[in-house]
Coordinates of N, CA and C in Angstrom, one line a residue:
A318 N 36.7 -21.2 -13.5 CA 36.7 -19.8 -13.8 C 36.3 -18.8 -12.8
G319 N 36.6 -17.6 -13.0 CA 36.3 -16.6 -12.1 C 36.5 -15.2 -12.5
A320 N 35.8 -14.3 -11.9 CA 35.9 -12.9 -12.3 C 36.2 -12.1 -11.0
A321 N 37.0 -11.0 -11.2 CA 37.2 -10.1 -10.1 C 36.9 -8.8 -10.5
F322 N 36.2 -8.0 -9.9 CA 35.9 -6.6 -10.0 C 36.3 -5.7 -9.0
V323 N 37.3 -4.8 -9.1 CA 37.9 -4.1 -8.2 C 38.0 -2.7 -8.6
R324 N 37.6 -1.8 -7.7 CA 37.5 -0.5 -8.0 C 38.5 0.4 -7.0
H325 N 39.6 0.9 -7.4 CA 40.5 1.7 -6.5 C 40.2 3.2 -6.8
S326 N 39.6 3.7 -5.7 CA 39.3 5.2 -5.7 C 39.1 5.6 -4.3
A327 N 39.4 6.7 -4.1 CA 39.4 7.4 -2.7 C 38.0 8.1 -2.4
D328 N 36.9 7.2 -2.7 CA 35.6 7.9 -2.4 C 34.7 6.8 -2.0
T329 N 33.5 6.9 -1.9 CA 32.5 5.9 -1.4 C 32.1 5.0 -2.4
G330 N 32.4 5.3 -3.8 CA 31.9 4.3 -4.9 C 32.5 3.0 -4.8
G331 N 31.7 2.0 -5.4 CA 32.2 0.7 -5.4 C 32.1 0.2 -6.9
C332 N 32.4 -1.0 -7.0 CA 32.2 -1.7 -8.3 C 30.9 -2.3 -8.5
G333 N 30.4 -2.6 -9.6 CA 29.2 -3.4 -9.8 C 29.0 -4.0 -11.1
I334 N 28.1 -5.0 -11.1 CA 27.5 -5.4 -12.5 C 26.3 -4.9 -12.7
Y335 N 26.2 -4.4 -13.9 CA 25.0 -3.7 -14.4 C 24.2 -4.5 -15.3
L336 N 23.0 -5.0 -14.9 CA 22.1 -5.6 -15.8 C 20.8 -4.8 -16.1
A337 N 20.3 -4.6 -17.4 CA 19.3 -3.6 -17.7 C 18.4 -4.5 -18.8
K338 N 17.1 -3.9 -18.9 CA 16.2 -4.4 -19.9 C 15.4 -3.2 -20.4
S339 N 15.4 -3.4 -21.8 CA 14.4 -2.4 -22.5 C 13.4 -3.4 -23.3
R340 N 12.2 -2.6 -23.6 CA 11.5 -3.4 -24.5 C 11.5 -3.1 -25.9
N341 N 12.5 -2.3 -26.2 CA 12.8 -1.9 -27.6 C 13.9 -3.0 -28.1
A342 N 13.8 -3.5 -29.3 CA 14.7 -4.5 -29.8 C 15.9 -3.9 -30.6
T343 N 15.9 -2.5 -30.7 CA 17.0 -1.8 -31.4 C 18.0 -1.1 -30.4
I344 N 19.1 -1.5 -30.4 CA 20.2 -0.8 -29.5 C 20.2 0.6 -29.7
G345 N 20.2 1.3 -28.5 CA 20.2 2.7 -28.5 C 18.8 3.4 -28.5
S346 N 17.7 2.6 -28.8 CA 16.5 3.1 -28.8 C 15.7 2.6 -27.4
N347 N 14.7 3.2 -26.9 CA 14.2 3.1 -25.6 C 12.8 2.8 -25.7
T348 N 12.3 1.9 -25.0 CA 10.8 1.5 -24.8 C 10.6 1.1 -23.4
I349 N 9.7 1.7 -22.8 CA 9.5 1.5 -21.3 C 9.1 0.0 -21.1
V350 N 9.7 -0.5 -20.0 CA 9.3 -1.9 -19.5 C 8.1 -2.0 -18.9
Q351 N 7.4 -3.1 -18.6 CA 6.1 -3.2 -18.1 C 6.2 -4.1 -16.7
S352 N 5.3 -3.7 -15.9 CA 5.1 -4.6 -14.6 C 5.1 -6.0 -15.0
G353 N 6.0 -6.7 -14.2 CA 6.3 -8.2 -14.4 C 7.5 -8.5 -15.2
D354 N 7.9 -7.6 -16.1 CA 9.2 -7.9 -16.9 C 10.3 -8.1 -15.9
E355 N 11.2 -9.2 -16.5 CA 12.3 -9.5 -15.8 C 13.4 -8.4 -16.2
L356 N 14.1 -7.9 -15.2 CA 15.2 -6.9 -15.4 C 16.6 -7.5 -15.6
G357 N 16.7 -8.8 -14.9 CA 18.0 -9.4 -14.9 C 17.9 -10.4 -13.9
R358 N 18.9 -11.5 -14.1 CA 18.9 -12.6 -13.1 C 20.3 -13.1 -12.9
I359 N 20.5 -13.7 -11.8 CA 21.8 -14.3 -11.6 C 21.3 -15.9 -11.3
T360 N 22.0 -16.8 -12.1 CA 21.6 -18.3 -12.1 C 22.7 -19.1 -11.7
F361 N 22.5 -20.0 -10.7 CA 23.6 -20.9 -10.3 C 23.2 -22.3 -10.7
S362 N 24.1 -23.1 -11.4 CA 23.8 -24.3 -11.9 C 25.0 -25.2 -11.5
G363 N 24.8 -26.5 -11.5 CA 25.9 -27.5 -11.2 C 25.8 -28.6 -12.1
D364 N 27.0 -29.4 -12.3 CA 27.0 -30.6 -13.2 C 26.2 -31.7 -12.4
D365 N 25.3 -32.3 -13.0 CA 24.5 -33.3 -12.5 C 24.7 -34.7 -13.1
G366 N 26.1 -34.9 -13.7 CA 26.3 -36.0 -14.1 C 26.2 -36.1 -15.6
T367 N 25.1 -35.4 -16.1 CA 24.6 -35.4 -17.4 C 25.0 -34.2 -18.1
D368 N 24.9 -33.1 -17.7 CA 25.2 -31.7 -18.2 C 25.2 -30.7 -17.2
I369 N 25.5 -29.5 -17.4 CA 25.5 -28.5 -16.4 C 24.4 -27.5 -16.5
N370 N 23.2 -27.9 -17.1 CA 22.1 -27.0 -17.3 C 21.0 -27.0 -16.1
T371 N 21.2 -27.8 -15.1 CA 20.2 -27.8 -14.1 C 20.5 -26.7 -13.1
Q372 N 19.6 -26.1 -12.9 CA 19.7 -24.9 -11.9 C 19.6 -25.2 -10.5
G373 N 20.5 -24.8 -9.6 CA 20.2 -25.1 -8.3 C 19.6 -23.9 -7.4
A374 N 19.8 -22.7 -8.0 CA 19.4 -21.5 -7.4 C 19.3 -20.2 -8.3
Q375 N 18.7 -19.3 -7.9 CA 18.5 -18.0 -8.8 C 18.1 -16.8 -8.2
I376 N 18.6 -15.8 -8.5 CA 18.1 -14.5 -7.9 C 17.7 -13.7 -9.1
A377 N 16.4 -13.2 -9.0 CA 16.0 -12.3 -10.2 C 15.4 -11.0 -9.7
A378 N 15.4 -10.1 -10.7 CA 14.9 -8.7 -10.3 C 13.7 -8.6 -11.4
H379 N 12.5 -8.1 -11.0 CA 11.4 -7.9 -11.9 C 10.8 -6.4 -11.7
V380 N 10.2 -5.9 -12.6 CA 9.5 -4.6 -12.5 C 8.3 -5.0 -11.6
D381 N 8.1 -4.2 -10.7 CA 7.1 -4.6 -9.6 C 6.0 -3.3 -9.5
G382 N 5.4 -3.0 -10.5 CA 4.4 -1.7 -10.6 C 4.5 -1.1 -12.0
S383 N 4.0 0.1 -11.8 CA 4.0 0.8 -13.2 C 5.2 1.8 -13.2
P384 N 6.2 1.5 -14.0 CA 7.4 2.4 -14.3 C 6.9 3.6 -15.1
G385 N 7.8 4.7 -14.8 CA 7.7 5.9 -15.5 C 9.0 6.5 -15.6
S386 N 9.0 7.9 -16.1 CA 10.3 8.6 -16.3 C 11.1 8.5 -14.8
N387 N 12.2 8.0 -14.8 CA 12.9 8.1 -13.5 C 12.2 7.4 -12.2
D388 N 11.3 6.5 -12.7 CA 10.6 5.7 -11.6 C 10.7 4.3 -12.0
M389 N 11.4 3.3 -11.4 CA 11.4 1.9 -11.7 C 11.2 1.1 -10.5
P390 N 9.7 0.8 -10.1 CA 9.5 0.0 -9.1 C 9.9 -1.4 -9.2
G391 N 10.7 -1.9 -8.4 CA 11.3 -3.3 -8.6 C 11.2 -4.4 -7.4
R392 N 11.4 -5.4 -7.7 CA 11.3 -6.5 -6.6 C 12.3 -7.6 -6.9
L393 N 12.9 -8.1 -5.7 CA 13.9 -9.3 -5.9 C 13.1 -10.5 -5.4
S394 N 13.5 -11.6 -6.2 CA 13.0 -12.8 -5.9 C 14.1 -13.8 -5.8
F395 N 14.0 -14.7 -4.8 CA 15.0 -15.7 -4.7 C 14.5 -17.0 -4.7
Y396 N 15.3 -17.8 -5.5 CA 14.7 -19.2 -5.9 C 15.7 -20.3 -5.5
T397 N 15.1 -21.4 -5.1 CA 16.0 -22.7 -4.9 C 15.2 -23.9 -5.5
T398 N 16.1 -24.9 -5.8 CA 15.5 -26.2 -6.3 C 15.5 -27.2 -5.0
A399 N 14.3 -27.8 -5.0 CA 14.2 -28.8 -4.0 C 14.8 -30.0 -4.4
D400 N 15.3 -30.9 -3.5 CA 15.9 -32.2 -3.7 C 14.9 -33.0 -4.5
G401 N 15.5 -33.6 -5.6 CA 14.7 -34.5 -6.5 C 14.0 -33.6 -7.5
A402 N 14.0 -32.4 -7.5 CA 13.5 -31.5 -8.6 C 14.3 -31.1 -9.6
A403 N 13.9 -30.7 -10.8 CA 14.8 -30.1 -11.9 C 14.7 -28.6 -12.2
S404 N 13.8 -28.0 -11.5 CA 13.6 -26.6 -11.7 C 13.6 -25.7 -10.4
V405 N 13.9 -24.5 -10.5 CA 13.7 -23.7 -9.2 C 12.4 -23.2 -9.0
T406 N 12.1 -23.0 -7.7 CA 11.0 -22.5 -7.2 C 11.1 -21.2 -6.4
E407 N 10.3 -20.3 -6.6 CA 10.5 -19.1 -5.8 C 10.1 -19.3 -4.3
R408 N 11.1 -18.8 -3.5 CA 11.1 -19.0 -2.0 C 10.8 -17.8 -1.2
M409 N 11.4 -16.7 -1.8 CA 11.2 -15.4 -1.0 C 11.3 -14.3 -2.1
R410 N 10.4 -13.2 -1.7 CA 10.2 -12.2 -2.5 C 10.3 -10.8 -1.7
I411 N 11.1 -10.0 -2.1 CA 11.2 -8.6 -1.6 C 10.4 -7.6 -2.5
R412 N 9.3 -7.1 -2.1 CA 8.4 -6.3 -3.0 C 8.9 -4.7 -2.9
N413 N 8.5 -4.1 -3.9 CA 8.8 -2.5 -4.2 C 8.4 -1.8 -2.9
D414 N 7.5 -2.2 -2.1 CA 7.1 -1.5 -0.9 C 7.8 -1.9 0.3
G415 N 8.8 -2.9 0.2 CA 9.6 -3.4 1.4 C 9.1 -4.5 2.0
T416 N 7.9 -4.9 1.7 CA 7.3 -6.2 2.4 C 8.0 -7.3 1.9
V417 N 8.2 -8.4 2.7 CA 9.0 -9.6 2.4 C 8.0 -10.8 2.6
D418 N 7.9 -11.6 1.5 CA 7.1 -13.0 1.6 C 8.2 -14.0 1.6
I419 N 8.0 -14.9 2.5 CA 8.8 -16.2 2.5 C 7.7 -17.2 2.3
G420 N 8.0 -18.2 1.1 CA 7.1 -19.2 0.7 C 6.2 -18.4 -0.4
T421 N 5.1 -19.1 -0.6 CA 4.1 -18.5 -1.7 C 2.9 -18.3 -1.1
G422 N 2.2 -17.3 -1.7 CA 0.9 -17.0 -1.0 C 0.6 -15.5 -1.3
T423 N -0.5 -14.9 -0.7 CA -0.6 -13.5 -0.7 C -0.2 -12.8 0.4
H424 N 0.6 -11.7 0.3 CA 1.1 -10.9 1.4 C 0.0 -10.0 2.0
T425 N 0.1 -9.9 3.3 CA -0.7 -9.1 4.0 C -0.1 -8.2 4.9
Y426 N 1.2 -8.6 5.5 CA 1.9 -7.7 6.5 C 3.4 -7.6 6.0
P427 N 4.1 -6.7 6.7 CA 5.4 -6.3 6.2 C 6.3 -7.5 6.1
L428 N 6.1 -8.6 7.0 CA 6.7 -9.9 6.8 C 5.7 -11.0 6.9
T429 N 5.7 -11.8 5.8 CA 4.7 -12.9 5.8 C 5.3 -14.2 5.5
V430 N 5.1 -15.3 6.3 CA 5.6 -16.5 6.1 C 4.5 -17.5 5.8
H431 N 4.7 -18.1 4.6 CA 3.6 -19.0 4.0 C 4.2 -20.4 4.2
S432 N 3.2 -21.3 4.5 CA 3.5 -22.7 4.6 C 2.5 -23.6 4.2
T433 N 2.6 -24.8 3.6 CA 1.4 -25.7 3.4 C 1.4 -26.6 4.6
T434 N 2.3 -26.6 5.6 CA 2.2 -27.3 6.9 C 2.3 -26.4 8.1
N435 N 2.6 -27.0 9.1 CA 2.7 -26.1 10.4 C 3.8 -25.1 10.1
T436 N 3.7 -24.1 10.6 CA 4.7 -22.9 10.5 C 5.5 -22.7 11.8
T437 N 6.8 -22.7 11.9 CA 7.6 -22.3 12.8 C 8.6 -21.3 12.5
I438 N 8.6 -20.3 13.4 CA 9.7 -19.3 13.0 C 10.8 -19.4 14.2
C439 N 11.9 -19.7 14.0 CA 12.9 -19.9 15.0 C 13.7 -18.6 15.2
I440 N 13.9 -18.2 16.4 CA 14.6 -16.9 16.7 C 15.8 -17.5 17.6
E441 N 16.9 -17.7 17.2 CA 17.9 -18.5 17.8 C 19.0 -17.4 18.4
G442 N 19.2 -17.6 19.7 CA 20.4 -16.9 20.3 C 21.5 -17.7 20.8
A443 N 22.5 -17.1 21.4 CA 23.6 -17.8 21.9 C 23.2 -18.7 23.1
S444 N 23.7 -19.6 23.6 CA 23.2 -20.4 24.7 C 23.2 -19.9 26.1
N445 N 24.0 -18.8 26.1 CA 24.0 -17.9 27.3 C 23.4 -16.7 27.2
G446 N 22.7 -16.3 26.0 CA 22.0 -15.1 25.7 C 20.6 -15.1 25.7
T447 N 20.1 -14.0 25.0 CA 18.6 -14.0 25.0 C 18.1 -13.8 23.6
S448 N 16.9 -14.3 23.3 CA 16.2 -14.0 22.0 C 15.0 -13.2 22.3
N449 N 14.8 -12.1 21.5 CA 13.7 -11.2 21.7 C 12.9 -10.9 20.7
I450 N 11.6 -10.8 20.8 CA 10.6 -10.2 19.9 C 10.3 -8.8 20.5
M451 N 10.5 -7.6 19.7 CA 10.2 -6.4 20.3 C 9.0 -5.8 19.6
F452 N 8.0 -5.2 20.2 CA 6.9 -4.4 19.7 C 7.1 -3.0 19.9
G453 N 6.9 -2.3 19.0 CA 7.0 -0.7 19.2 C 8.2 -0.2 18.5
D454 N 8.7 1.1 18.9 CA 9.8 1.8 18.3 C 10.9 1.4 19.3
E455 N 12.0 0.9 18.8 CA 13.1 0.5 19.6 C 13.8 1.7 20.2
S456 N 13.6 3.0 19.7 CA 14.1 4.0 20.3 C 13.1 4.6 21.5
D457 N 12.1 4.1 21.5 CA 11.0 4.5 22.6 C 11.3 3.6 23.9
A458 N 11.1 4.2 25.0 CA 11.3 3.5 26.2 C 10.1 2.7 26.5
D459 N 9.0 2.8 25.8 CA 7.6 2.2 26.1 C 7.3 1.1 25.0
V460 N 8.1 0.1 25.1 CA 8.0 -0.9 24.2 C 7.5 -2.1 24.9
G461 N 7.0 -3.1 24.0 CA 6.7 -4.4 24.6 C 7.6 -5.4 24.1
M462 N 7.9 -6.5 24.9 CA 8.9 -7.4 24.4 C 8.6 -8.8 25.0
I463 N 8.9 -9.8 24.2 CA 8.8 -11.2 24.7 C 10.5 -11.6 24.6
Q464 N 10.8 -12.0 25.8 CA 12.3 -12.3 25.9 C 12.4 -13.8 26.3
Y465 N 13.2 -14.6 25.6 CA 13.6 -15.8 26.0 C 14.9 -15.9 26.5
N466 N 15.2 -16.2 27.8 CA 16.6 -16.4 28.3 C 17.0 -17.8 28.2
H467 N 18.1 -18.0 27.2 CA 18.6 -19.5 27.0 C 19.3 -20.0 28.2
A468 N 19.9 -19.2 28.9 CA 20.7 -19.8 30.1 C 19.7 -20.4 31.0
D469 N 18.6 -19.6 31.4 CA 17.8 -20.0 32.5 C 16.5 -20.7 31.9
N470 N 16.2 -20.7 30.6 CA 15.1 -21.3 29.8 C 13.8 -20.6 30.4
D471 N 13.9 -19.2 30.8 CA 12.8 -18.6 31.0 C 12.2 -17.7 30.1
L472 N 10.9 -17.4 30.1 CA 10.3 -16.6 29.2 C 9.6 -15.4 29.8
A473 N 10.0 -14.1 29.4 CA 9.4 -13.1 30.0 C 8.8 -12.2 29.1
F474 N 7.6 -11.5 29.5 CA 6.8 -10.7 28.8 C 7.0 -9.2 29.4
T475 N 7.6 -8.3 28.7 CA 7.7 -7.0 29.2 C 6.8 -5.9 28.7
V476 N 6.3 -5.1 29.5 CA 5.5 -3.9 28.9 C 6.2 -2.7 29.6
N477 N 6.3 -1.5 28.8 CA 6.9 -0.3 29.3 C 8.1 -0.5 30.1
T478 N 9.0 -1.3 29.5 CA 10.3 -1.6 30.2 C 10.3 -2.5 31.4
G479 N 9.2 -2.7 31.8 CA 9.1 -3.6 33.1 C 8.6 -5.0 32.8
E480 N 9.1 -6.0 33.5 CA 8.6 -7.3 33.4 C 7.1 -7.4 34.0
A481 N 6.2 -7.6 33.0 CA 5.0 -8.0 33.4 C 4.6 -9.2 33.8
L482 N 5.2 -10.4 33.1 CA 4.8 -11.7 33.4 C 6.0 -12.6 32.9
A483 N 6.2 -13.6 33.7 CA 7.4 -14.5 33.4 C 6.9 -16.0 33.5
I484 N 7.4 -16.8 32.7 CA 7.1 -18.2 32.8 C 8.6 -18.7 33.0
K485 N 8.7 -19.3 34.1 CA 10.1 -20.0 34.6 C 10.2 -21.3 34.0
S486 N 11.5 -21.8 33.9 CA 11.7 -23.0 33.2 C 11.0 -24.2 33.8
D487 N 10.4 -24.1 35.1 CA 9.8 -25.1 35.7 C 8.2 -25.0 35.5
G488 N 7.8 -24.2 34.6 CA 6.5 -23.8 34.4 C 5.8 -22.8 35.2
Q489 N 6.4 -22.4 36.4 CA 5.9 -21.5 37.3 C 5.6 -20.0 36.5
L490 N 4.5 -19.7 36.9 CA 4.0 -18.3 36.3 C 4.3 -17.3 37.5
V491 N 5.0 -16.1 37.1 CA 5.3 -15.1 37.9 C 4.9 -13.9 37.3
S492 N 4.1 -13.0 38.2 CA 3.7 -11.6 37.6 C 4.2 -10.7 38.5

């Protein structure tokens, strides 16, 4: 089965699926939702040989703060099911303030990665390209950067657009 939603119009509008929640049980009446209420979800399930009820993944939207008139703070949560498990676990959350949590735990920074084991963040680039971690405003010439050159296997530390320190593929330190 499938569904297609197409909008033909000579403007910037697109089509969409609208999911909504009210705390009032009467259609047409309104009662404000509360922080933590689920606004809607998309669930993905597959046939496990017994039935088609076991979820593989889910995306859910929740109220993430105190809503008011024309004010609806929200968060998106992404869930997956681990191999051997029968239910979904939250893996990533985008909060109403734009912070992103990967894994579970308390968020402190704009991007927080939680793990119960060693944590590795991989920034992968083309075999002949570079991978960069930039500090500062990208439109500002005075940025700091850590750059890995995949072709030469060199690691460079840049300050104010000039290379301050480099570690060559043979371990040689160059400043």
